[in-house]
Coordinates of C-alpha atoms and ligand atoms in Angstrom, one line a residue:
M1 CA 13.8 9.4 22.4
Q2 CA 16.5 9.2 19.8
E3 CA 17.7 5.9 21.0
K4 CA 14.3 4.4 20.0
W5 CA 15.0 5.0 16.3
G6 CA 18.7 5.6 15.9
I7 CA 20.6 4.5 12.9
G8 CA 21.6 1.4 14.7
N9 CA 18.1 0.3 14.6
F10 CA 18.1 -0.3 10.9
G11 CA 21.7 -1.2 10.4
Q12 CA 20.8 -4.9 10.4
P13 CA 19.0 -6.2 7.3
I14 CA 15.4 -7.5 7.8
D15 CA 14.2 -10.2 5.5
L16 CA 11.1 -9.5 3.5
P17 CA 8.9 -12.1 5.3
I18 CA 9.9 -10.6 8.6
F19 CA 9.2 -7.1 7.3
L20 CA 5.8 -8.2 6.3
F21 CA 5.1 -9.8 9.6
I22 CA 6.2 -6.6 11.4
Y23 CA 4.2 -4.5 9.0
L24 CA 1.0 -6.5 9.4
S25 CA 1.6 -6.7 13.1
A26 CA 1.9 -2.9 13.2
M27 CA -1.5 -2.7 11.6
E28 CA -2.8 -4.7 14.5
S29 CA -0.9 -2.9 17.1
P30 CA -0.7 0.9 16.9
S31 CA 2.1 1.0 19.5
K32 CA 4.5 -0.6 17.0
L33 CA 3.9 2.4 14.7
R34 CA 5.7 4.5 17.3
Q35 CA 8.8 2.5 16.4
P36 CA 9.2 3.4 12.7
H37 CA 12.5 1.7 12.4
L38 CA 10.7 -1.6 12.7
L39 CA 8.9 -0.9 9.5
I40 CA 11.9 -0.6 7.2
S41 CA 12.4 -3.3 4.7
S42 CA 16.0 -4.1 4.0
E43 CA 15.5 -5.5 0.5
K44 CA 18.6 -4.9 -1.5
I45 CA 18.3 -1.2 -1.6
D46 CA 20.1 1.1 -3.8
R47 CA 20.3 4.7 -2.9
R48 CA 17.1 5.6 -4.9
T49 CA 15.0 2.8 -3.4
F50 CA 16.3 3.8 0.0
L51 CA 15.2 7.3 -0.4
Q52 CA 11.8 6.2 -1.6
K53 CA 11.3 3.7 1.2
S54 CA 12.7 6.4 3.5
A55 CA 9.3 7.7 4.1
L56 CA 10.2 5.5 7.0
S57 CA 13.9 6.2 6.9
L58 CA 15.7 8.1 9.4
S59 CA 17.9 10.1 7.1
G60 CA 17.6 13.1 9.4
V61 CA 19.0 11.4 12.4
S62 CA 22.6 11.7 11.6
L63 CA 22.1 15.4 10.9
L64 CA 20.3 16.4 14.0
G65 CA 23.1 18.9 14.7
S66 CA 22.2 20.9 11.6
L67 CA 18.6 21.6 12.8
P68 CA 17.8 24.1 15.5
F69 CA 15.7 23.0 18.4
S70 CA 12.1 24.0 18.5
S71 CA 9.7 23.9 21.3
Q72 CA 8.8 20.5 22.5
A73 CA 5.3 19.7 23.8
E74 CA 4.8 17.7 26.9
D75 CA 2.8 15.1 25.1
L76 CA 5.5 14.4 22.5
N77 CA 6.8 11.5 24.4
D78 CA 6.4 9.2 21.5
Y79 CA 7.5 9.6 17.8
P80 CA 5.1 12.2 16.4
F81 CA 5.7 11.7 12.6
T82 CA 3.8 8.5 12.5
L83 CA 1.8 9.5 9.4
G84 CA 4.9 10.4 7.3
V85 CA 5.4 13.4 5.2
A86 CA 4.0 14.6 1.9
S87 CA 4.2 17.3 -0.7
G88 CA 1.9 18.6 -3.3
E89 CA 0.5 21.4 -5.4
P90 CA 3.6 21.9 -7.5
L91 CA 4.1 25.3 -9.0
P92 CA 7.2 26.5 -11.0
D93 CA 8.4 28.3 -7.8
G94 CA 6.7 26.5 -5.0
I95 CA 5.4 23.4 -3.3
V96 CA 3.3 22.5 -0.3
L97 CA 5.0 20.4 2.4
W98 CA 2.8 18.4 4.8
T99 CA 3.0 16.5 8.0
R100 CA 0.9 15.9 11.1
L101 CA 2.0 15.4 14.6
A102 CA 0.3 12.3 15.9
P103 CA 2.1 10.3 18.5
K104 CA -1.0 8.2 18.9
P105 CA -2.5 8.2 15.4
L106 CA -5.2 5.7 16.0
E107 CA -6.4 7.2 19.2
G108 CA -7.1 10.7 17.9
G109 CA -3.6 11.8 17.6
G110 CA -2.4 11.8 21.2
L111 CA -1.9 15.5 21.6
K112 CA -4.1 17.8 23.6
D113 CA -4.6 21.5 23.2
Q114 CA -1.0 22.6 22.8
E115 CA 0.2 24.7 20.0
I116 CA 3.4 23.2 18.8
E117 CA 6.1 24.8 16.7
V118 CA 7.3 22.6 13.9
Y119 CA 10.5 23.5 12.1
W120 CA 10.9 22.6 8.4
E121 CA 13.7 22.8 5.9
I122 CA 14.0 22.1 2.2
A123 CA 17.3 21.4 0.5
S124 CA 18.6 20.7 -2.9
D125 CA 20.3 17.5 -1.8
P126 CA 19.2 14.5 0.3
E127 CA 22.0 15.1 2.8
F128 CA 20.6 18.6 3.5
S129 CA 24.0 20.2 3.0
D130 CA 22.4 22.8 0.7
I131 CA 19.4 24.0 2.6
V132 CA 17.6 26.5 0.4
Q133 CA 14.8 27.5 2.8
H134 CA 13.6 26.8 6.3
G135 CA 11.1 28.1 8.8
T136 CA 8.6 27.2 11.4
E137 CA 4.9 26.5 11.3
L138 CA 2.5 26.2 14.2
A139 CA 0.6 22.9 14.6
T140 CA -2.7 23.5 16.4
K141 CA -5.5 21.3 17.6
D142 CA -7.8 23.1 15.2
F143 CA -6.2 21.3 12.3
A144 CA -5.4 18.1 14.2
H145 CA -1.8 19.3 14.5
S146 CA -1.3 19.0 10.8
V147 CA 1.2 21.4 9.1
H148 CA 0.8 22.8 5.6
V149 CA 3.9 24.8 4.6
E150 CA 3.6 26.8 1.4
V151 CA 7.1 27.2 0.2
A152 CA 7.7 29.8 -2.5
G153 CA 10.8 31.1 -4.3
L154 CA 12.1 27.7 -5.5
S155 CA 13.6 27.0 -8.9
P156 CA 11.4 25.4 -11.6
S157 CA 11.8 21.8 -12.7
S158 CA 14.0 21.0 -9.7
Y159 CA 14.1 18.2 -7.2
Y160 CA 14.1 19.1 -3.5
Y161 CA 14.3 17.2 -0.2
Y162 CA 12.4 18.2 2.9
R163 CA 11.9 17.2 6.5
F164 CA 10.4 18.5 9.7
K165 CA 11.5 18.7 13.3
T166 CA 9.8 19.2 16.6
G167 CA 11.6 19.0 19.9
E168 CA 14.5 16.8 19.2
V169 CA 12.7 14.6 16.8
V170 CA 13.3 14.7 13.0
S171 CA 10.8 13.4 10.5
Q172 CA 11.4 11.1 7.6
T173 CA 12.8 12.8 4.5
G174 CA 10.5 13.5 1.5
K175 CA 11.5 14.1 -2.1
T176 CA 9.6 16.5 -4.3
K177 CA 9.8 18.4 -7.6
T178 CA 8.6 21.8 -8.8
A179 CA 6.8 22.3 -12.0
P180 CA 8.6 23.7 -15.1
A181 CA 8.5 27.5 -15.8
L182 CA 5.2 28.7 -17.2
G183 CA 5.2 28.4 -21.0
S184 CA 8.6 26.8 -21.2
D185 CA 9.4 24.0 -23.6
L186 CA 9.2 20.7 -21.9
A187 CA 10.3 17.5 -23.6
E188 CA 8.4 15.1 -21.3
L189 CA 6.1 14.9 -18.3
K190 CA 5.7 11.6 -16.6
F191 CA 2.9 11.1 -14.1
A192 CA 0.6 8.5 -12.6
I193 CA -3.0 8.4 -11.7
A194 CA -4.3 6.5 -8.8
S195 CA -7.7 6.3 -7.0
C196 CA -9.8 4.2 -4.6
Q197 CA -7.7 2.7 -1.9
N198 CA -10.1 0.9 0.4
Y199 CA -7.9 -0.2 3.2
S200 CA -10.1 -3.0 4.3
A201 CA -10.3 -4.5 0.8
G202 CA -6.6 -5.0 -0.1
L203 CA -3.0 -4.2 0.4
Y204 CA -1.3 -1.1 -1.1
T205 CA 1.2 -3.1 -3.1
A206 CA 0.6 -0.8 -6.0
Y207 CA 2.5 1.9 -4.2
D208 CA 5.5 -0.4 -3.7
H209 CA 5.7 -0.5 -7.5
M210 CA 4.8 3.1 -8.0
V211 CA 7.8 4.4 -5.9
K212 CA 10.1 2.7 -8.4
E213 CA 8.8 4.8 -11.2
D214 CA 10.5 8.0 -12.2
L215 CA 7.5 10.3 -11.9
D216 CA 7.2 14.0 -11.9
V217 CA 3.9 14.0 -10.1
V218 CA 1.1 11.8 -8.9
F219 CA -2.6 12.6 -9.4
F220 CA -5.0 11.0 -6.9
L221 CA -8.5 11.1 -8.3
G222 CA -10.6 10.3 -5.3
D223 CA -11.7 7.8 -2.6
Y224 CA -8.6 8.2 -0.5
I225 CA -10.6 6.7 2.4
Y226 CA -13.8 4.8 2.6
E227 CA -16.4 5.8 5.2
K228 CA -18.1 2.5 5.9
A229 CA -17.4 -0.1 8.6
S230 CA -15.3 -3.0 7.4
G231 CA -17.2 -6.0 6.0
A232 CA -17.2 -9.4 7.5
N233 CA -14.4 -10.5 5.2
A234 CA -12.3 -7.4 5.5
L235 CA -8.6 -8.1 4.9
R236 CA -7.8 -5.2 7.3
K237 CA -10.4 -4.0 9.8
H238 CA -11.4 -0.4 9.5
L239 CA -10.9 1.9 12.5
P240 CA -13.2 2.9 14.0
D241 CA -15.0 -0.2 12.9
K242 CA -18.3 1.6 12.1
E243 CA -19.5 4.1 9.5
I244 CA -17.7 7.3 10.3
R245 CA -19.7 10.4 10.9
S246 CA -17.9 12.7 13.4
L247 CA -14.7 14.7 12.9
E248 CA -12.9 12.4 15.4
D249 CA -14.0 9.4 13.4
Y250 CA -12.8 10.8 10.1
R251 CA -9.4 11.7 11.7
I252 CA -8.9 8.2 13.0
R253 CA -9.8 6.7 9.6
Y254 CA -7.3 9.0 7.8
A255 CA -4.7 8.2 10.3
Q256 CA -5.2 4.5 9.8
Y257 CA -4.9 4.8 6.0
K258 CA -1.9 7.0 6.2
S259 CA -0.2 4.7 8.7
D260 CA 0.3 2.3 5.8
P261 CA 4.0 2.2 5.0
S262 CA 3.5 1.8 1.2
L263 CA 1.2 4.8 1.0
M264 CA 3.6 6.8 3.2
A265 CA 6.5 6.0 0.9
A266 CA 4.6 7.1 -2.2
H267 CA 3.8 10.4 -0.6
A268 CA 7.4 10.8 0.4
A269 CA 8.6 10.0 -3.1
F270 CA 6.6 12.5 -5.3
P271 CA 4.5 15.6 -5.1
W272 CA 0.7 14.7 -5.2
I273 CA -2.2 16.6 -6.6
V274 CA -5.4 15.3 -5.0
V275 CA -9.1 15.7 -5.5
P276 CA -11.8 14.0 -3.4
D277 CA -14.7 11.9 -4.7
D278 CA -17.7 10.6 -2.8
H279 CA -16.2 8.2 -0.1
E280 CA -14.2 10.9 1.5
V281 CA -17.7 12.0 2.8
K282 CA -20.3 9.4 2.0
N283 CA -21.1 7.0 -0.8
N284 CA -22.6 8.7 -3.9
W285 CA -23.1 12.1 -2.3
G286 CA -23.8 15.0 -4.5
G287 CA -24.6 18.6 -3.8
D288 CA -26.4 19.0 -0.6
G289 CA -26.7 15.3 0.1
P290 CA -27.1 11.7 -1.0
P291 CA -30.6 10.9 -2.0
Y292 CA -31.1 8.7 1.0
D293 CA -29.7 10.8 3.8
D294 CA -31.2 13.5 6.0
N295 CA -30.1 16.8 4.5
A296 CA -29.3 18.7 7.7
S297 CA -27.2 16.0 9.3
F298 CA -25.5 15.3 5.9
L299 CA -24.3 18.9 5.6
Q300 CA -22.8 18.7 9.1
R301 CA -21.1 15.5 8.2
R302 CA -19.8 17.0 4.9
S303 CA -18.2 19.9 6.8
V304 CA -16.3 17.6 9.2
A305 CA -15.3 15.3 6.3
F306 CA -13.9 18.2 4.4
Q307 CA -12.1 19.4 7.5
A308 CA -10.4 16.0 7.9
Y309 CA -9.6 15.8 4.2
Y310 CA -7.8 19.1 4.3
E311 CA -6.0 18.2 7.5
H312 CA -4.5 15.1 5.9
M313 CA -3.7 16.2 2.3
P314 CA -0.8 18.4 1.0
L315 CA -3.2 21.2 0.0
R316 CA -2.8 24.9 -0.1
K317 CA -4.6 27.1 2.4
T318 CA -7.0 28.1 -0.4
S319 CA -8.6 24.7 0.2
I320 CA -9.2 25.2 3.9
P321 CA -12.9 24.4 4.3
E322 CA -15.3 27.2 5.2
G323 CA -18.3 25.5 6.8
I324 CA -19.7 23.1 4.2
A325 CA -17.6 24.5 1.3
M326 CA -14.1 23.5 0.2
R327 CA -12.4 24.8 -2.9
V328 CA -10.6 21.9 -4.7
Y329 CA -11.1 22.7 -8.4
R330 CA -7.9 24.3 -9.6
K331 CA -5.5 24.4 -12.4
F332 CA -1.8 23.3 -12.8
S333 CA 0.5 24.0 -15.8
F334 CA 3.6 22.1 -16.7
G335 CA 5.5 24.3 -19.1
N336 CA 3.8 24.6 -22.5
L337 CA 3.3 20.8 -22.6
A338 CA 0.3 20.1 -20.3
E339 CA -2.4 21.9 -18.4
F340 CA -4.4 20.1 -15.8
S341 CA -7.9 21.3 -14.8
M342 CA -8.7 19.4 -11.6
L343 CA -12.5 19.2 -11.2
D344 CA -15.0 18.9 -8.4
T345 CA -17.9 16.8 -9.7
R346 CA -19.5 16.4 -6.2
Q347 CA -20.0 19.6 -4.4
F348 CA -21.8 21.6 -7.0
R349 CA -23.9 19.0 -8.8
T350 CA -27.6 19.0 -8.8
D351 CA -29.4 16.0 -7.3
F352 CA -29.5 12.8 -9.2
A353 CA -31.6 12.4 -12.3
C354 CA -34.3 9.8 -11.9
S355 CA -33.8 7.5 -8.9
G356 CA -30.0 7.9 -8.6
N357 CA -29.0 4.5 -9.8
W358 CA -28.8 2.8 -13.2
E359 CA -31.7 4.1 -15.1
E360 CA -33.4 4.0 -18.5
N361 CA -32.9 7.0 -20.7
C362 CA -34.9 9.5 -18.6
A363 CA -35.4 13.0 -19.8
A364 CA -33.8 14.6 -16.7
R365 CA -30.4 13.5 -17.9
F366 CA -30.7 16.1 -20.7
D367 CA -32.2 18.8 -18.6
P368 CA -30.0 21.9 -19.2
G369 CA -31.0 23.2 -15.8
R370 CA -29.2 20.4 -14.1
T371 CA -25.5 20.6 -13.7
M372 CA -22.5 18.5 -12.9
L373 CA -20.0 21.3 -12.1
G374 CA -22.1 24.3 -11.1
E375 CA -22.2 27.4 -13.2
V376 CA -19.1 29.0 -11.7
Q377 CA -16.8 26.0 -12.1
E378 CA -18.2 25.2 -15.6
N379 CA -17.4 28.8 -16.7
W380 CA -14.0 28.5 -15.1
L381 CA -13.3 25.3 -17.0
T382 CA -14.4 26.4 -20.4
E383 CA -12.3 29.6 -20.0
N384 CA -9.3 27.6 -19.0
L385 CA -9.6 25.3 -21.9
S386 CA -10.3 28.1 -24.5
Q387 CA -7.3 30.1 -23.3
S388 CA -4.8 27.3 -22.9
A389 CA -1.7 27.4 -25.0
C390 CA -0.6 24.0 -23.8
T391 CA -0.3 21.0 -26.1
W392 CA -2.2 18.6 -23.9
N393 CA -5.4 19.8 -22.1
I394 CA -6.1 17.4 -19.3
L395 CA -9.0 17.1 -16.9
G396 CA -8.4 15.3 -13.6
Q397 CA -11.8 14.3 -12.2
Q398 CA -13.8 11.7 -10.4
V399 CA -16.6 9.9 -12.3
R400 CA -16.8 8.4 -15.8
M401 CA -17.3 11.0 -18.5
A402 CA -18.0 8.7 -21.4
Q403 CA -21.5 7.5 -22.1
V404 CA -21.9 3.9 -21.2
G405 CA -25.1 2.0 -21.6
R406 CA -25.6 -1.3 -20.0
K407 CA -28.2 -3.9 -20.7
M408 CA -30.2 -4.5 -17.6
D409 CA -33.7 -6.1 -17.3
G410 CA -33.9 -6.2 -21.1
T411 CA -33.3 -2.5 -21.6
I412 CA -30.3 -0.1 -21.8
K413 CA -29.6 1.8 -18.6
Y414 CA -27.2 4.6 -17.7
A415 CA -25.5 5.3 -14.3
A416 CA -27.0 8.4 -12.7
D417 CA -23.9 9.0 -10.6
S418 CA -21.6 9.4 -13.6
W419 CA -21.6 12.1 -16.3
D420 CA -24.4 10.1 -17.9
G421 CA -26.7 11.5 -15.2
Y422 CA -25.6 15.0 -16.3
A423 CA -25.5 14.6 -20.0
A424 CA -26.5 18.3 -20.6
T425 CA -23.3 19.5 -18.9
R426 CA -21.3 17.0 -20.9
N427 CA -22.9 18.1 -24.1
R428 CA -22.1 21.7 -23.3
L429 CA -18.5 20.9 -22.5
M430 CA -17.9 18.9 -25.7
S431 CA -19.5 21.6 -27.8
S432 CA -17.3 24.3 -26.2
I433 CA -14.2 22.2 -26.8
K434 CA -15.1 21.9 -30.4
D435 CA -16.1 25.5 -30.8
N436 CA -13.0 26.8 -29.1
Q437 CA -10.7 24.4 -31.0
V438 CA -9.2 23.2 -27.7
K439 CA -6.3 21.0 -28.5
N440 CA -5.8 17.4 -27.4
L441 CA -8.4 16.8 -24.7
V442 CA -7.5 14.0 -22.3
V443 CA -9.8 13.1 -19.4
L444 CA -8.4 11.3 -16.4
T445 CA -10.9 9.5 -14.1
G446 CA -11.1 7.3 -11.0
D447 CA -14.1 5.9 -9.3
S448 CA -15.1 2.7 -11.1
H449 CA -12.4 0.3 -9.8
K450 CA -11.7 -0.7 -13.4
N451 CA -9.5 0.3 -16.2
W452 CA -11.1 1.8 -19.3
V453 CA -10.1 3.7 -22.4
N454 CA -13.1 5.6 -23.9
E455 CA -13.3 7.9 -26.8
L456 CA -15.5 10.9 -26.2
R457 CA -17.7 12.0 -29.1
L458 CA -19.6 15.2 -29.7
N459 CA -22.8 13.0 -29.8
P460 CA -22.1 9.7 -28.2
D461 CA -25.3 8.2 -29.7
D462 CA -24.0 8.9 -33.3
P463 CA -21.0 6.8 -34.3
Q464 CA -20.3 9.2 -37.2
S465 CA -20.1 12.1 -34.7
E466 CA -16.7 13.8 -34.2
V467 CA -14.3 12.4 -31.6
I468 CA -13.5 15.2 -29.2
G469 CA -11.1 13.6 -26.8
T470 CA -10.1 10.4 -24.9
E471 CA -10.8 9.3 -21.4
F472 CA -8.4 7.2 -19.4
M473 CA -10.0 5.7 -16.4
G474 CA -7.6 4.2 -13.9
T475 CA -8.5 1.2 -11.7
S476 CA -8.4 1.1 -7.9
I477 CA -5.3 0.7 -5.8
S478 CA -7.1 -1.8 -3.6
S479 CA -10.9 -1.3 -3.7
A480 CA -13.0 -4.4 -4.6
G481 CA -10.1 -6.7 -3.8
D482 CA -8.2 -8.9 -6.3
G483 CA -10.3 -8.2 -9.4
K484 CA -9.9 -10.2 -12.6
E485 CA -8.3 -9.9 -16.0
F486 CA -11.2 -11.4 -18.1
S487 CA -14.8 -10.3 -17.8
D488 CA -18.0 -11.1 -19.6
I489 CA -19.3 -7.7 -18.6
G490 CA -16.4 -6.0 -20.4
L491 CA -17.3 -7.8 -23.7
E492 CA -20.9 -6.8 -23.3
L493 CA -20.1 -3.2 -22.5
M494 CA -17.8 -3.0 -25.6
E495 CA -20.5 -4.4 -27.8
I496 CA -23.1 -1.9 -26.7
N497 CA -20.7 1.0 -26.5
P498 CA -18.1 0.9 -29.4
D499 CA -16.3 3.9 -28.0
I500 CA -15.0 1.8 -25.2
K501 CA -11.6 0.7 -26.4
F502 CA -10.3 -1.1 -23.4
Y503 CA -11.7 -2.6 -20.2
N504 CA -10.0 -4.5 -17.4
E505 CA -10.9 -5.3 -13.8
Q506 CA -7.5 -5.7 -12.0
R507 CA -5.9 -3.4 -9.4
G508 CA -3.1 -1.0 -10.1
Y509 CA -2.4 2.4 -11.6
V510 CA -1.8 4.1 -14.9
V511 CA 1.5 5.8 -15.9
L512 CA 1.2 8.5 -18.5
V513 CA 4.0 10.1 -20.5
A514 CA 3.2 13.4 -22.3
K515 CA 5.6 14.5 -25.0
P516 CA 5.2 17.3 -27.6
D517 CA 4.2 14.7 -30.3
E518 CA 2.3 12.1 -28.4
L519 CA 0.8 11.1 -25.1
R520 CA 1.1 7.5 -23.9
A521 CA -0.8 5.6 -21.2
D522 CA 0.5 2.4 -19.7
F523 CA -2.0 0.5 -17.7
K524 CA -0.2 -1.4 -14.9
V525 CA -2.0 -4.2 -13.1
M526 CA -1.4 -6.8 -10.4
P527 CA -3.0 -10.3 -10.2
F528 CA -3.9 -9.9 -6.5
V529 CA -3.9 -7.5 -3.6
T530 CA -5.2 -9.7 -0.8
L531 CA -1.8 -11.2 -0.4
P532 CA 1.5 -9.4 -0.2
D533 CA 4.1 -9.0 -2.9
A534 CA 2.0 -9.1 -6.0
P535 CA 4.1 -8.5 -9.2
I536 CA 3.0 -5.8 -11.6
H537 CA 3.0 -5.6 -15.4
T538 CA 1.7 -3.4 -18.1
I539 CA -1.4 -5.0 -19.5
A540 CA -2.0 -2.5 -22.3
S541 CA -0.6 0.7 -23.7
F542 CA -2.3 3.4 -25.7
I543 CA -1.1 6.4 -27.6
I544 CA -2.7 9.7 -28.6
A545 CA -1.0 11.6 -31.4
N546 CA -0.8 15.4 -31.1
G547 CA -3.5 16.9 -33.2
I548 CA -5.6 13.8 -33.6
A549 CA -8.5 13.5 -31.2
G550 CA -9.0 10.0 -29.8
L551 CA -6.5 7.1 -29.9
S552 CA -3.8 7.3 -32.5
P553 CA -5.0 5.6 -35.8
S554 CA -1.9 3.4 -35.7
N555 CA -2.9 2.4 -32.2
R556 CA -6.7 2.2 -32.4
D557 CA -7.1 -1.1 -34.2
T558 CA -4.4 -2.7 -32.1
A559 CA -5.9 -1.3 -29.0
T560 CA -9.3 -2.7 -29.8
T561 CA -7.9 -6.1 -30.6
V562 CA -5.9 -6.2 -27.4
A563 CA -8.9 -5.1 -25.4
Q564 CA -11.2 -7.6 -27.0
A565 CA -8.7 -10.3 -26.4
L566 CA -8.8 -9.4 -22.8
V567 CA -12.5 -9.4 -22.2
Ligands
FE2_601 FE1 -14.0 4.0 -5.2

């Protein structure tokens, strides 16, 4: 088996066009995925780039001797680490390490009922000369032979390298980083937000750029997969090519997405903190079901969708689904600089107000009996925020929080799926932030496949009302295809809703840098995703000053000018 992917296999440089040919061919032919050496680009790589790309690298190969043998299953005749490695859930002393054994990833995994021991090790150096911890974890069919290792006892603010082994086969090497010590002074936290990676709509070029960033952590804010069949003009056909409903379907769809080398490299380069949105289950679902689905069958579907989500994400065991429930709202702290409350705006919401689409200002939006977060999560959130001692209080969540009216059919309408459909919950949240004097509220959002900067007011209908915080909405990685820089819709939205400070419809991600005195957001976009090799550039940057809600006064006028020039 080792001969198939020994060091000699990537000793010869491969030109980028050849790499792309092989890459796209591999998407067509699952069998090529079993030869991961073929997927390595040999662009002029320095050590750092090599390590980042080495989600597909074979850095463990030369060190096989340092790893003990573990039991090898009969079915492991092919390379089992086809879906790469990942880490997540960074704590000051711990991290989750993830992989899944799947020699035939697009055929359900390729393993039968065996329980397979997977050896793992984590080191302070990429050569694994200083292994700080190691152990074994059992991969079972119950979790599609995925492995979630919860490593504890690590040092804060430290880089680590990790890998897995089963039989004689060693996985790719991943790099990760722990959080700073609780309450410690932190000069800077650099992170990215990403969301919405429809595999059939575009390439994951954004991740090729992201791995070159020097990030402490990546936040993925939902729509990791899409549940539908691929459309007639799909760039890459979905597998299975139908709307997925069963556990087997969801597993194959995740495997297909995670087979993408760019996504694999991004997972191997940084720890990720993930939350799901709607498409991990079904478009626009909420609570017990989407408004147009059969309730009983939907709940069954939701339970298998949650199961597959857990299996493929670097989550803690506290997120293992129990029936139709999965706990994904949780808190992360990075020293005394930033606290992230990750929200679940799907599972506990009451059914849509009005018809569930863009609607006129119907009374149900303001019904205090309706909820976006559910009572338990809402109380948890307000308590987190009121007790936080961190400079930046950040929410990571799925759907737009800012009020956005849109002129349709001669009247102003609001999206029932966003926080506009749950305005009573939003009003309560804004009031509690004001009453508890919560510092520096920043909301990070996915979902819309567009870049937005929105200021959040106590009363969004009153322009004199106090600004409570700022929402940065990141665009999609690939969903909705190429997108565009200029949009008449953007201009119209900004005229109707003056709290929108920026709007753009291209693909990419947002890099944020939090410091004690300011938080900066750089919106990075690409001109296309339906062809390979798109360049990336920062289309606009925004700054929030510590202690001043909303965009920095020195930045606001410029921001508005930039944004209006773009629409
Ligand atoms: Fe999406």
